[in-house]
Short mmCIF file of C-alpha atoms in Angstrom, two decimals:
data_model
loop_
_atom_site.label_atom_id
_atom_site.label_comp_id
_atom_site.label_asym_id
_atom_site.label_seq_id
_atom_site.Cartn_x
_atom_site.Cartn_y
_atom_site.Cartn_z
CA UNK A 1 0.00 0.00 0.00
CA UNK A 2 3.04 2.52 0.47
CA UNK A 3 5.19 1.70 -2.86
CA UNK A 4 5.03 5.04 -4.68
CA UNK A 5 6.40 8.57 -3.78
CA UNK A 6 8.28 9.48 -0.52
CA UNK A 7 6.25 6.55 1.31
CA UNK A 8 8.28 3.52 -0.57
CA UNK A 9 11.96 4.52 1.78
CA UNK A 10 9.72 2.94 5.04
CA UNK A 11 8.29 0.36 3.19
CA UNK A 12 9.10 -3.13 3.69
CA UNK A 13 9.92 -2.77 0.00
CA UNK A 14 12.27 0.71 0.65
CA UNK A 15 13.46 -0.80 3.86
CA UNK A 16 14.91 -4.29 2.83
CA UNK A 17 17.26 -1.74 0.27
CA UNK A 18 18.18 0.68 2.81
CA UNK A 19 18.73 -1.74 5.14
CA UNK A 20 21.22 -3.98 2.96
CA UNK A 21 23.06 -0.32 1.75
CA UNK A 22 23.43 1.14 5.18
CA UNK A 23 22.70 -1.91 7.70
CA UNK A 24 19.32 -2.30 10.00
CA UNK A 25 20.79 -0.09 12.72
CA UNK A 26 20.43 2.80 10.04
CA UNK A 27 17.15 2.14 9.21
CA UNK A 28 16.14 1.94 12.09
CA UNK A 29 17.14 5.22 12.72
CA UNK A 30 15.79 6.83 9.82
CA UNK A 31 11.88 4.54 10.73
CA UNK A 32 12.61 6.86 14.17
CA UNK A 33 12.99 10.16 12.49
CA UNK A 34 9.97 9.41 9.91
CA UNK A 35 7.77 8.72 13.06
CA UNK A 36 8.91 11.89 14.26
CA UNK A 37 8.13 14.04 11.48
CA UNK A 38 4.49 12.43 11.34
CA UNK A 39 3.99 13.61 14.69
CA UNK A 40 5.41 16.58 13.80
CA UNK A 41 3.07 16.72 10.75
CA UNK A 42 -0.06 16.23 12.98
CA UNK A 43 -2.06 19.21 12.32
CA UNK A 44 -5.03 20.83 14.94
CA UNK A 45 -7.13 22.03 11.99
CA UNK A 46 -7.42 22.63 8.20
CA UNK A 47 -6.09 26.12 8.52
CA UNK A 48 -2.83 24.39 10.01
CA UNK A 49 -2.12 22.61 7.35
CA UNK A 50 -3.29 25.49 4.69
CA UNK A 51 -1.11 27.96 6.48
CA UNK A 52 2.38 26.36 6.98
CA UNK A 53 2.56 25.84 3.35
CA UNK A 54 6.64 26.99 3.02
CA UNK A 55 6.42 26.98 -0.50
CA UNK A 56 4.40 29.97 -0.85
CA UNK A 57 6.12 31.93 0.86
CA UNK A 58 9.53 30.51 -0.38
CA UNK A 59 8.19 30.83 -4.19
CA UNK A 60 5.45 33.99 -4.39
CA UNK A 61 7.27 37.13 -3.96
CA UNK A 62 10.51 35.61 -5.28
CA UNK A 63 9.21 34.74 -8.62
CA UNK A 64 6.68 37.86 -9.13
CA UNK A 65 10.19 40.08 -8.17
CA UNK A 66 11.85 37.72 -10.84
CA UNK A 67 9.10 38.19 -13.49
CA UNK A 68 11.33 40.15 -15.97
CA UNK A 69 14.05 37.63 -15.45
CA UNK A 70 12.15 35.01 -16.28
CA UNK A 71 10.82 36.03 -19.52
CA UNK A 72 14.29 36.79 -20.17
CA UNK A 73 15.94 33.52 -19.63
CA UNK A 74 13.22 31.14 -19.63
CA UNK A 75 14.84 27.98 -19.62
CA UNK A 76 18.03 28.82 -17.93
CA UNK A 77 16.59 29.84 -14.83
CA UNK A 78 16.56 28.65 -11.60
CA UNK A 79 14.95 30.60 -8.59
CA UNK A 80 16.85 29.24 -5.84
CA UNK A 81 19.95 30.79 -8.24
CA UNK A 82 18.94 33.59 -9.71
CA UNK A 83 15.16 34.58 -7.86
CA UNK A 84 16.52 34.47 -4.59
CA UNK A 85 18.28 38.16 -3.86
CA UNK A 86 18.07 40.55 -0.61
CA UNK A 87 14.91 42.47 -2.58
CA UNK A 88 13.12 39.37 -2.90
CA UNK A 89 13.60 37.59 0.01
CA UNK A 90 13.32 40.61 2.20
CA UNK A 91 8.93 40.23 0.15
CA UNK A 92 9.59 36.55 1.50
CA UNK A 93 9.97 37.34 5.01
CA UNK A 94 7.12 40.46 5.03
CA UNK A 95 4.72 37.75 3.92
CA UNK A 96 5.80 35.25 6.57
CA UNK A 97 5.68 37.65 9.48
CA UNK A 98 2.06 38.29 7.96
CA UNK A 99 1.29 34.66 8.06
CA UNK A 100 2.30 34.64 11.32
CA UNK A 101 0.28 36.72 12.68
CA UNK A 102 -2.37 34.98 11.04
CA UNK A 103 -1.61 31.70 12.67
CA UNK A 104 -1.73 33.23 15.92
CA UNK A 105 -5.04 35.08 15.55
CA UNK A 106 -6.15 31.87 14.38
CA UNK A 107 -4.59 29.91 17.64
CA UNK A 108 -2.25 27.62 15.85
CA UNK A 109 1.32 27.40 15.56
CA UNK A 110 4.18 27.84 12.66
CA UNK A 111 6.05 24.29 12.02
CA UNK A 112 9.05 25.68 10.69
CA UNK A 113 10.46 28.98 9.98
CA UNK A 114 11.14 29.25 6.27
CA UNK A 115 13.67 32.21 6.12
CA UNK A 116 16.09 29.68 7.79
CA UNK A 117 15.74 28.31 4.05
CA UNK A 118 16.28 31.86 2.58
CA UNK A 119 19.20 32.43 4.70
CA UNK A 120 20.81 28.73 3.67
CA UNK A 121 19.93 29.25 -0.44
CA UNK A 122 21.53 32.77 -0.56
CA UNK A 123 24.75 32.08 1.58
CA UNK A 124 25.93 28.74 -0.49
CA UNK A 125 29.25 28.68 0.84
CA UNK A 126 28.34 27.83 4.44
CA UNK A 127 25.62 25.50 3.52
CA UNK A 128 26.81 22.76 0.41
CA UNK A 129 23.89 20.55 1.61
CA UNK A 130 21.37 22.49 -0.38
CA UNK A 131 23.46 22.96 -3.17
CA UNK A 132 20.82 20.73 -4.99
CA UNK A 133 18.35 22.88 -5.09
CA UNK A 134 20.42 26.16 -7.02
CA UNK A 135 20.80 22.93 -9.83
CA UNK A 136 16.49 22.83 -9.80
CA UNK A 137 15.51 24.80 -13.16
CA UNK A 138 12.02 27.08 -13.46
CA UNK A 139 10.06 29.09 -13.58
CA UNK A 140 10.90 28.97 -16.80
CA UNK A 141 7.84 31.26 -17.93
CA UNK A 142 5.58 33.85 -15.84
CA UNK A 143 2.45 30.95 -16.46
CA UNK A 144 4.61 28.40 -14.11
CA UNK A 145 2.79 26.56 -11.16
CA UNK A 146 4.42 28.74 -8.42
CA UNK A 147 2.60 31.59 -9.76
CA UNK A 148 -0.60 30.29 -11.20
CA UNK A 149 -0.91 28.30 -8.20
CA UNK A 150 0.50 29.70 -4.90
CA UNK A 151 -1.25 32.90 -5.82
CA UNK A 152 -4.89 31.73 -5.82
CA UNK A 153 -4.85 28.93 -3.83
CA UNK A 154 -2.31 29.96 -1.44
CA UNK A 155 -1.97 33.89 -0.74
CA UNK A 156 -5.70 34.60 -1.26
CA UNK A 157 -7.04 32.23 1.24
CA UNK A 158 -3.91 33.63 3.11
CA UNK A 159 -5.03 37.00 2.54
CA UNK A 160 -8.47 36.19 3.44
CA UNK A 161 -8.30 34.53 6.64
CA UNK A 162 -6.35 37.88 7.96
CA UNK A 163 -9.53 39.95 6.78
CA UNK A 164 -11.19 37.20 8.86
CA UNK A 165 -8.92 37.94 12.23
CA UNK A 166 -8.81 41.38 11.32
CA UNK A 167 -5.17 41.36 10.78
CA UNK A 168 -3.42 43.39 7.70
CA UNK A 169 -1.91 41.79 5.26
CA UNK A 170 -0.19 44.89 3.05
CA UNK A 171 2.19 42.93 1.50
CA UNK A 172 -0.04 39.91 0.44
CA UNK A 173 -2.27 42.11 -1.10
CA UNK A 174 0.35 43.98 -3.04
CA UNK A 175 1.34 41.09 -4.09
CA UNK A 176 -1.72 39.74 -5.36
CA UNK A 177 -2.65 43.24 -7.54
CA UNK A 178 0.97 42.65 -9.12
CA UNK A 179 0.29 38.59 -10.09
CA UNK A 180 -2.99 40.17 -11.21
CA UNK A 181 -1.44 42.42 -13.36
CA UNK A 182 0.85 40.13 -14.70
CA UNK A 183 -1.19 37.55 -15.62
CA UNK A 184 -4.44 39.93 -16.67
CA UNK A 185 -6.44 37.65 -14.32
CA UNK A 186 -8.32 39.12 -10.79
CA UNK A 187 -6.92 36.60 -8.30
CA UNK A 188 -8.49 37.77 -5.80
CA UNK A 189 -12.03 37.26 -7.23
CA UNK A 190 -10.71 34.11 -8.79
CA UNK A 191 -8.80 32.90 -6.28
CA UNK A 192 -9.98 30.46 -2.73
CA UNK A 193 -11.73 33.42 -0.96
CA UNK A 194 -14.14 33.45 2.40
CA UNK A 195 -17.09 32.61 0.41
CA UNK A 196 -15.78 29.82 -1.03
CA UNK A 197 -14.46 28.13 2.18
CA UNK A 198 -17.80 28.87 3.27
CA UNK A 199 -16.85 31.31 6.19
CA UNK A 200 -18.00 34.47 4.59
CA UNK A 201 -19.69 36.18 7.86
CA UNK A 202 -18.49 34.23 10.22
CA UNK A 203 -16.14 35.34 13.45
CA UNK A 204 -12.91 33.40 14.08
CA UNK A 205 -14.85 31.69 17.31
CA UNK A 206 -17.06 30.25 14.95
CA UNK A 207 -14.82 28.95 12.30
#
């Protein structure tokens, strides 16, 4: 039932390899730290889960700040290479102190901090684990998932819930109007808003 994705490594399948390559003790280990990050995983509610998505605020301001460069390159770039600069980032870390603050007016907590990811990508000399990902090409055009996805279904809900709990969201927003603009599309009145998730008029108790 597990063969297939990042599930097959603590499969029975996944484990008889790893265990011959590295020896049981290893495995064993890594069964440990999977069990871990389940719990770790565990979420209280669906706005848990929607709200520590790291990619959006790893990709979204990065690649609408890298718009030009994209178009310009296409192929040849990579974000994590040439998206992520002091500019951008510093859009990265104004939407995740946003988010925060979303999470708390909602009562649930940030799994991981992202910009320790920011701080790793754009100082590649002190951190040759990650090294990987400045080899990952795209967005190779402004149409690419991380915008036509992590806009609408990740900063509008985003956006929304902080209208919700009454907390601003400035740089969402601004944000949104520029993918907008980009993409001659109204994400915000396409996008996964309060009426869709079926809390328009409803108080954060409620929800």
């Amino acid at each position: 039932d597990y063969i297939g994705g990042r599930f097959s490594s603590t499969s029975g399948v996944g484990g008889a390899v790893l265990s011959l390559a590295f020896g049981p003790d290893v495995f064993a280990q890594f069964l440990d730290g999977a069990a871990a990050a389940d719990k770790t995983a565990t979420n209280k509610n669906i706005f848990e889960s929607t709200l520590n998505a790291n990619n959006v605020v790893m990709h979204i301001g990065t690649s609408v700040l890298s718009a030009s460069r994209i178009e310009a390159m296409g192929d040849d770039f990579i974000l994590f290479q040439h998206g992520f600069t002091p500019a951008s980032v510093e859009v990265g870390k104004k939407i995740r102190e946003e988010r925060l603050q979303v999470l708390n007016a909602l009562g649930v907590e940030e799994h991981a901090n992202p910009l320790g990811m920011y701080n790793k990508v754009t100082h590649p000399e002190d951190h040759p684990e990650i090294n990987v990902f400045r080899t990952l090409s795209g967005p190779n055009c402004v149409k690419h998932r991380y915008l036509t996805e992590d806009c609408p279904n990740g900063l509008v809900p985003w956006s929304e819930l902080g209208k919700l709990c009454g907390v601003p969201t400035p740089t969402m927003d601004a944000v949104i109007s520029i993918y907008s603009l980009v993409h001659e599309r109204d994400w915000r009145g396409i996008g996964i808003d309060l009426e869709r998730l079926g809390l328009s008029g409803m108080s954060v108790e409620e929800i």
